[in-house]
Amino acid sequence: MWDYTPIVKDHFLNPRNVGDIADADAVGEVGSLACGDALKLYLKLDEQKERIVEAKFQTFGCASAIASSSALTEMLKGKTLDEALAISNQDIADFLGGLPEEKMHCSVMGQEALEVAIAKYRGHELPASAHDHEHAPAYPDQEGVVVCKCFGITDVFLKKVIETNRLTTAEQVTHFTKAGGGCGGCIPRIKELIAEVMGKQPEEPRKRPEKLSNMKKMQMIQEVLEKDIRPLLWADGGDLELIDIDGPKVQVAFRKACAGCASSGYTSRVVEQKLRDLVAEDIVVEEVAG
Amino acid sequence: MKEIYLDNNATTKVDEAVFEEMRPYFCEMYGNPSSMHFFGGQVQRKVDEARGRVAALLGASPDEIVFTACGTESDNAAIRSALEVFPDRRHVITSRVEHPAVLTQCRNLIQKGYRVSEIGVDGEGRLDMEELKAIVDEDTAIVSLMWANNETGVIFPVEEAAAIAKAKGALFHSDAVQAVGKIPINMANSRIDMLSLSGHKLHAPKGIGVLYLRRGTPFRPFMVGGHQEKSRRAGTENAAAIIALGKACELAGLNMELENTQVMALRDRLQNELMARIPNARINGGGAERLPNTTSIAYEYVEGEAILLLLSELGVCASSGSACTSGSLEPSHVLRAMGVPFTCAHGSIRFSLSRYTTAEEIDTVIRELPPIIERLRRMSPFGREFLKGQG
Ligand SMILES: Cc1ncc(COP(=O)(O)O)c(C=O)c1O
Ligand code: FES
């Protein structure tokens, strides 16, 4: 049995604001029957079209999906559209006193429906949506390519959720978005996306050590290649192998998408710069055939 | 709140008489059945009696009964043994709707270089016997097919399947965890080599199982060590639980007719009334031969976990093949294998009855479930469209 908080239980058993608004200003719909959950969110604005005066929902899904929708409609009342857009999926979970991690996708669905509703109202392009198949409302201009076929989830959406929730494992991504929870075929790609997003995270600047023994230097080169460089290459379907370290000379071989690619000359320069920044100034990277 | 327990395929209440039977074997007669002294000997005699009672329920002889720690262990032991007995046979056959106790093990074998075939089922959950016939070959070490499915109650023609397997020299195992005690089983005129059962599904405690091993069937033990169970399963016997299981099997034999009359009648009434009162529902496996105690119904436009929790608020215990209850995200592998339409795959609820189920309890569910489905459909965007269409 799920360990739901009393607030989740209350919002599930006594959901607030169920229904529709006939003259709604904004409507956002996400999810599908096939996915196992869906949410249709209605917003009504005041006369100045500034603040949300009424929010209603219809949800198909489990207890936490219903509770998340109910919570969201309560949170929205009285907010301007910009204030509403600042609500994150974590805010929804917090309002409920927390959600089991496996159920975080319910809060993500709420946040997503909200974005869709507001974007449609403003006549903006629709945000990157998780859901992309025939049973969901069609988003013809949607960005991104579908990564998870089982749940119709795009890379752009996944990256957004990974970034805002600082997810680090594929399992977490499944809990937050469902991607990877079906056949599992997309998990390698999800890992690549994590690497891509985390690679981009502003890190606290790492300093190059002052003096290094040869042993230590070789170790550090390997570490930087593993942790900083290879994940970046994986994201583009490439890879690299460390062939040899000889004094300042670092020999690497590029694989897959990178191998023989016109820009790999550039790639080895990027690798060199990274190693110079993090290990030693005099490093020279040489590309060799693997 | 008094519970209305309709989840007997998950586990059952220990029968009071069963509990009384096992009670003295904790604090008073706690001897080790293998000991030479009278104190162990008296336990040994009770264990032997229990073995006889289990054998009687199965139409087996007592030396064909090996006590294990659970149904899962029996399943694992049977399949592993077959692979060791036939090291040159590299093909394993099972079905797509097995319990994880069988399915996980089979899938793990793929990494070890085995060929694993999972026979499909039709929309009613019936095994594709033609596929089985076509696929069993001389390379097949074991065919493992469940007697009855835990989610839908659908019964497989295991005798027929066993004959097909034996024709190619393969061993045949059946996971009968859900069948034993609910429908008659007679191993005396059977071609099945190995069979698993689990105590907690028939009013004995959790943590006791049996592997039936036909006399003459080659076997390599899973647990090795002492010479208990004629060296077929080492480890000091869980004497109290074995004694309880013996009593539970005796009672199951006495109540077999009741299961197939009274329990079945209650199940049928529950199912018919729910189908009459709730539109757009379908019985999973309704067209197939099923256990007398099980009914699984899929409701369109609603999600199973929400139904279960609203039932639970009223004290009603059931289960669901829906994704959200299990922590997985897709409907159960059984419903998917049956191709249950996506409009209702997420909204399945299983009720499983027992001889303790009363007519009043069934009436409560018949009264309470329809408004729950209606309430959730009103909340669901798809359900509302559907209700609107209905006028
Ligand atoms: C068909 C089937 N096989 C095996 C098992 C596992 O039995 P146990 O819980 O005793 O390991 C179960 C019950 O969960 C079952 O329903
Ligand atoms: S493609 Fe993502 S789980 Fe199947």
XYZ file of C-alpha atoms in Angstrom, chain A:
290
model
C 0.000 0.000 0.000
C 1.222 3.502 -0.802
C 2.187 5.654 2.104
C 0.142 8.720 1.216
C 0.140 11.730 3.506
C -3.144 12.738 5.180
C -3.300 15.739 2.815
C -3.037 13.488 -0.256
C -5.754 11.283 1.178
C -7.966 14.259 1.913
C -7.601 15.706 -1.586
C -8.257 12.259 -3.073
C -11.326 11.514 -0.970
C -12.673 15.083 -1.120
C -11.255 16.555 -4.293
C -11.746 20.306 -4.647
C -12.858 21.956 -7.876
C -13.840 18.921 -9.933
C -15.725 19.772 -13.105
C -15.489 22.203 -15.969
C -15.913 25.897 -16.646
C -18.218 26.585 -19.592
C -16.662 29.967 -20.426
C -13.112 29.165 -19.377
C -10.373 31.478 -20.608
C -7.791 28.731 -20.750
C -7.990 24.956 -21.008
C -5.036 22.573 -20.867
C -5.259 18.885 -21.528
C -2.514 16.277 -21.166
C -2.257 12.515 -20.912
C -4.350 9.735 -22.363
C -6.295 6.602 -21.536
C -3.477 4.460 -22.823
C -0.948 6.128 -20.536
C -3.073 5.483 -17.492
C -3.493 9.095 -16.503
C -4.818 12.303 -17.970
C -5.771 15.764 -16.768
C -7.948 18.507 -18.208
C -7.522 21.839 -16.485
C -9.853 24.842 -16.833
C -8.933 28.404 -15.827
C -11.168 31.448 -15.520
C -9.611 34.915 -15.277
C -10.970 38.091 -13.724
C -12.306 40.967 -15.842
C -8.894 42.556 -16.242
C -7.664 39.160 -17.420
C -4.975 39.324 -14.793
C -5.746 36.921 -12.026
C -7.139 33.422 -11.946
C -10.490 33.497 -10.192
C -11.515 29.935 -10.765
C -9.763 26.677 -11.614
C -11.413 23.318 -12.242
C -10.161 19.922 -13.268
C -11.052 16.508 -14.553
C -8.590 13.713 -13.916
C -8.312 10.117 -14.965
C -5.719 8.404 -12.823
C -4.678 7.054 -9.488
C -5.252 8.613 -6.075
C -2.177 10.813 -6.219
C -3.057 12.066 -9.710
C -6.462 13.166 -8.435
C -4.958 14.705 -5.303
C -2.285 16.559 -7.320
C -4.930 18.029 -9.623
C -7.084 19.078 -6.700
C -4.098 20.671 -4.970
C -3.092 22.531 -8.106
C -6.531 24.087 -8.576
C -6.432 25.325 -4.987
C -2.951 26.769 -5.428
C -3.940 28.618 -8.598
C -6.761 30.701 -7.234
C -5.908 34.389 -6.985
C -2.607 34.046 -8.827
C -1.589 35.999 -11.909
C -0.654 33.907 -14.908
C 3.023 34.586 -14.340
C 2.750 33.620 -10.697
C 0.928 30.489 -11.796
C 3.683 29.596 -14.238
C 6.180 29.804 -11.415
C 4.506 26.833 -9.681
C 6.752 23.822 -10.083
C 5.837 20.176 -9.779
C 7.787 20.159 -6.515
C 5.532 22.952 -5.197
C 2.510 20.753 -5.901
C 4.123 17.836 -4.090
C 5.069 20.087 -1.176
C 1.503 21.411 -0.917
C 0.409 17.797 -0.442
C 2.962 17.166 2.270
C 5.028 15.117 -0.187
C 4.393 12.332 -2.673
C 6.043 8.910 -2.853
C 8.848 9.313 -5.388
C 7.255 6.673 -7.647
C 4.267 8.996 -7.896
C 6.040 12.236 -8.709
C 4.855 11.954 -12.308
C 1.401 12.891 -11.014
C 2.659 16.296 -9.904
C 4.547 16.699 -13.173
C 1.303 16.086 -15.042
C -0.376 18.906 -13.120
C 2.387 21.354 -13.866
C 2.360 20.315 -17.504
C -1.389 20.867 -17.944
C -0.996 24.300 -16.412
C 1.729 25.261 -18.887
C -0.319 24.021 -21.808
C -3.375 25.978 -20.665
C -1.498 29.237 -20.254
C 0.497 28.862 -23.466
C -2.702 28.245 -25.401
C -4.353 31.248 -23.795
C -1.447 33.484 -24.672
C -1.375 32.127 -28.181
C 2.189 30.996 -27.660
C 3.674 27.934 -29.124
C 2.816 24.981 -26.963
C 5.431 23.942 -24.481
C 7.317 20.730 -24.929
C 4.797 18.186 -23.870
C 5.350 14.805 -22.425
C 2.609 13.173 -24.318
C 2.621 12.618 -27.982
C 0.317 10.075 -29.426
C -2.995 9.680 -31.052
C -5.096 9.651 -27.912
C -3.625 12.829 -26.534
C -4.583 16.207 -27.866
C -2.431 16.756 -30.906
C 0.470 19.179 -30.650
C 1.556 19.423 -34.242
C 4.267 21.982 -33.569
C 5.690 20.184 -30.629
C 9.416 20.297 -30.345
C 11.619 17.344 -29.769
C 11.631 13.716 -30.732
C 9.891 10.946 -28.891
C 12.342 9.106 -26.662
C 9.950 6.814 -24.828
C 7.611 5.134 -27.267
C 5.644 3.357 -24.561
C 4.474 6.620 -23.026
C 5.086 8.984 -25.938
C 7.557 11.224 -24.136
C 9.897 13.595 -25.909
C 13.532 14.451 -25.248
C 12.785 18.147 -24.776
C 10.271 17.392 -22.055
C 12.564 14.893 -20.371
C 15.439 17.336 -20.316
C 13.239 19.965 -18.748
C 12.084 17.637 -15.966
C 15.616 16.326 -15.380
C 16.922 19.853 -15.111
C 14.235 21.357 -12.883
C 14.156 18.418 -10.498
C 17.915 17.732 -10.699
C 17.387 14.057 -11.442
C 20.467 11.892 -11.615
C 19.265 8.340 -12.292
C 17.088 6.744 -14.954
C 14.899 5.327 -12.194
C 14.141 8.806 -10.913
C 13.278 9.939 -14.419
C 10.786 7.061 -14.597
C 9.233 8.099 -11.297
C 8.862 11.675 -12.450
C 7.785 11.187 -16.060
C 6.960 7.471 -16.484
C 9.483 7.298 -19.336
C 11.327 3.993 -19.085
C 8.596 2.326 -17.039
C 7.222 0.219 -19.878
C 9.450 -1.952 -22.066
C 12.536 -0.169 -20.769
C 13.902 0.190 -24.289
C 14.465 3.917 -23.878
C 16.514 3.715 -20.677
C 19.917 4.020 -22.420
C 18.711 7.199 -24.136
C 17.363 8.535 -20.835
C 20.815 8.007 -19.313
C 22.318 9.960 -22.181
C 19.893 12.795 -21.592
C 20.825 12.880 -17.919
C 24.484 13.081 -18.868
C 23.707 15.820 -21.337
C 21.771 17.886 -18.851
C 24.139 17.283 -15.972
C 27.113 18.043 -18.220
C 25.550 21.449 -18.778
C 24.935 22.159 -15.123
C 27.032 25.054 -13.925
C 29.498 23.400 -11.635
C 31.487 25.094 -8.990
C 34.680 25.888 -10.865
C 37.166 23.131 -10.311
C 40.742 24.216 -9.930
C 43.709 22.655 -11.566
C 46.029 21.204 -8.948
C 49.401 22.912 -8.476
C 51.700 19.964 -8.710
C 51.010 16.417 -9.765
C 52.885 13.157 -9.556
C 52.805 11.187 -12.811
C 50.656 8.522 -11.220
C 48.152 11.051 -9.929
C 48.074 12.862 -13.249
C 47.224 9.699 -15.182
C 44.490 8.957 -12.704
C 43.026 12.407 -13.058
C 43.090 12.286 -16.847
C 41.155 9.052 -16.731
C 38.682 10.508 -14.299
C 38.012 13.609 -16.358
C 37.540 11.497 -19.483
C 35.077 9.222 -17.693
C 33.093 11.774 -15.788
C 33.225 14.928 -17.861
C 33.885 14.025 -21.431
C 32.428 10.649 -22.312
C 28.897 11.499 -21.093
C 28.942 14.525 -23.418
C 29.896 12.346 -26.360
C 27.288 9.721 -25.499
C 24.638 12.337 -25.867
C 25.492 12.582 -29.557
C 25.821 8.848 -29.960
C 29.582 8.940 -29.836
C 32.280 7.681 -27.518
C 35.982 7.789 -26.945
C 38.609 5.406 -25.679
C 41.813 6.287 -23.903
C 44.641 4.561 -25.746
C 47.753 5.794 -24.010
C 49.249 8.504 -21.830
C 52.854 9.398 -22.522
C 54.111 12.392 -20.570
C 51.935 15.317 -21.639
C 50.638 13.369 -24.662
C 47.178 11.848 -24.330
C 46.120 9.517 -27.131
C 42.454 8.878 -27.668
C 40.345 7.069 -30.264
C 36.852 8.228 -31.134
C 34.029 5.762 -31.619
C 30.653 5.557 -33.290
C 29.200 8.908 -34.324
C 32.456 10.682 -33.571
C 34.730 8.348 -35.494
C 35.644 9.703 -38.886
C 33.275 12.578 -38.366
C 34.473 15.820 -39.908
C 34.238 17.634 -36.612
C 36.214 15.110 -34.599
C 39.292 17.265 -35.067
C 37.377 19.887 -33.221
C 36.230 17.356 -30.622
C 39.777 16.397 -29.728
C 40.514 20.113 -29.230
C 37.572 20.307 -26.837
C 38.878 17.306 -24.946
C 42.308 18.883 -24.807
C 40.973 22.137 -23.438
C 38.989 20.336 -20.759
C 42.035 18.335 -19.683
C 44.195 21.465 -19.657
C 41.616 23.222 -17.503
C 41.266 20.445 -15.017
C 44.534 18.520 -14.945
C 47.639 20.102 -16.413
C 48.344 23.008 -18.732
C 50.756 21.203 -21.004
C 48.474 18.368 -22.097
C 48.326 17.583 -25.812
C 45.535 15.390 -27.110
C 46.249 13.230 -30.119
C 43.657 11.350 -32.036
C 44.692 7.870 -33.095
C 42.910 5.003 -34.822
C 41.495 2.728 -32.114
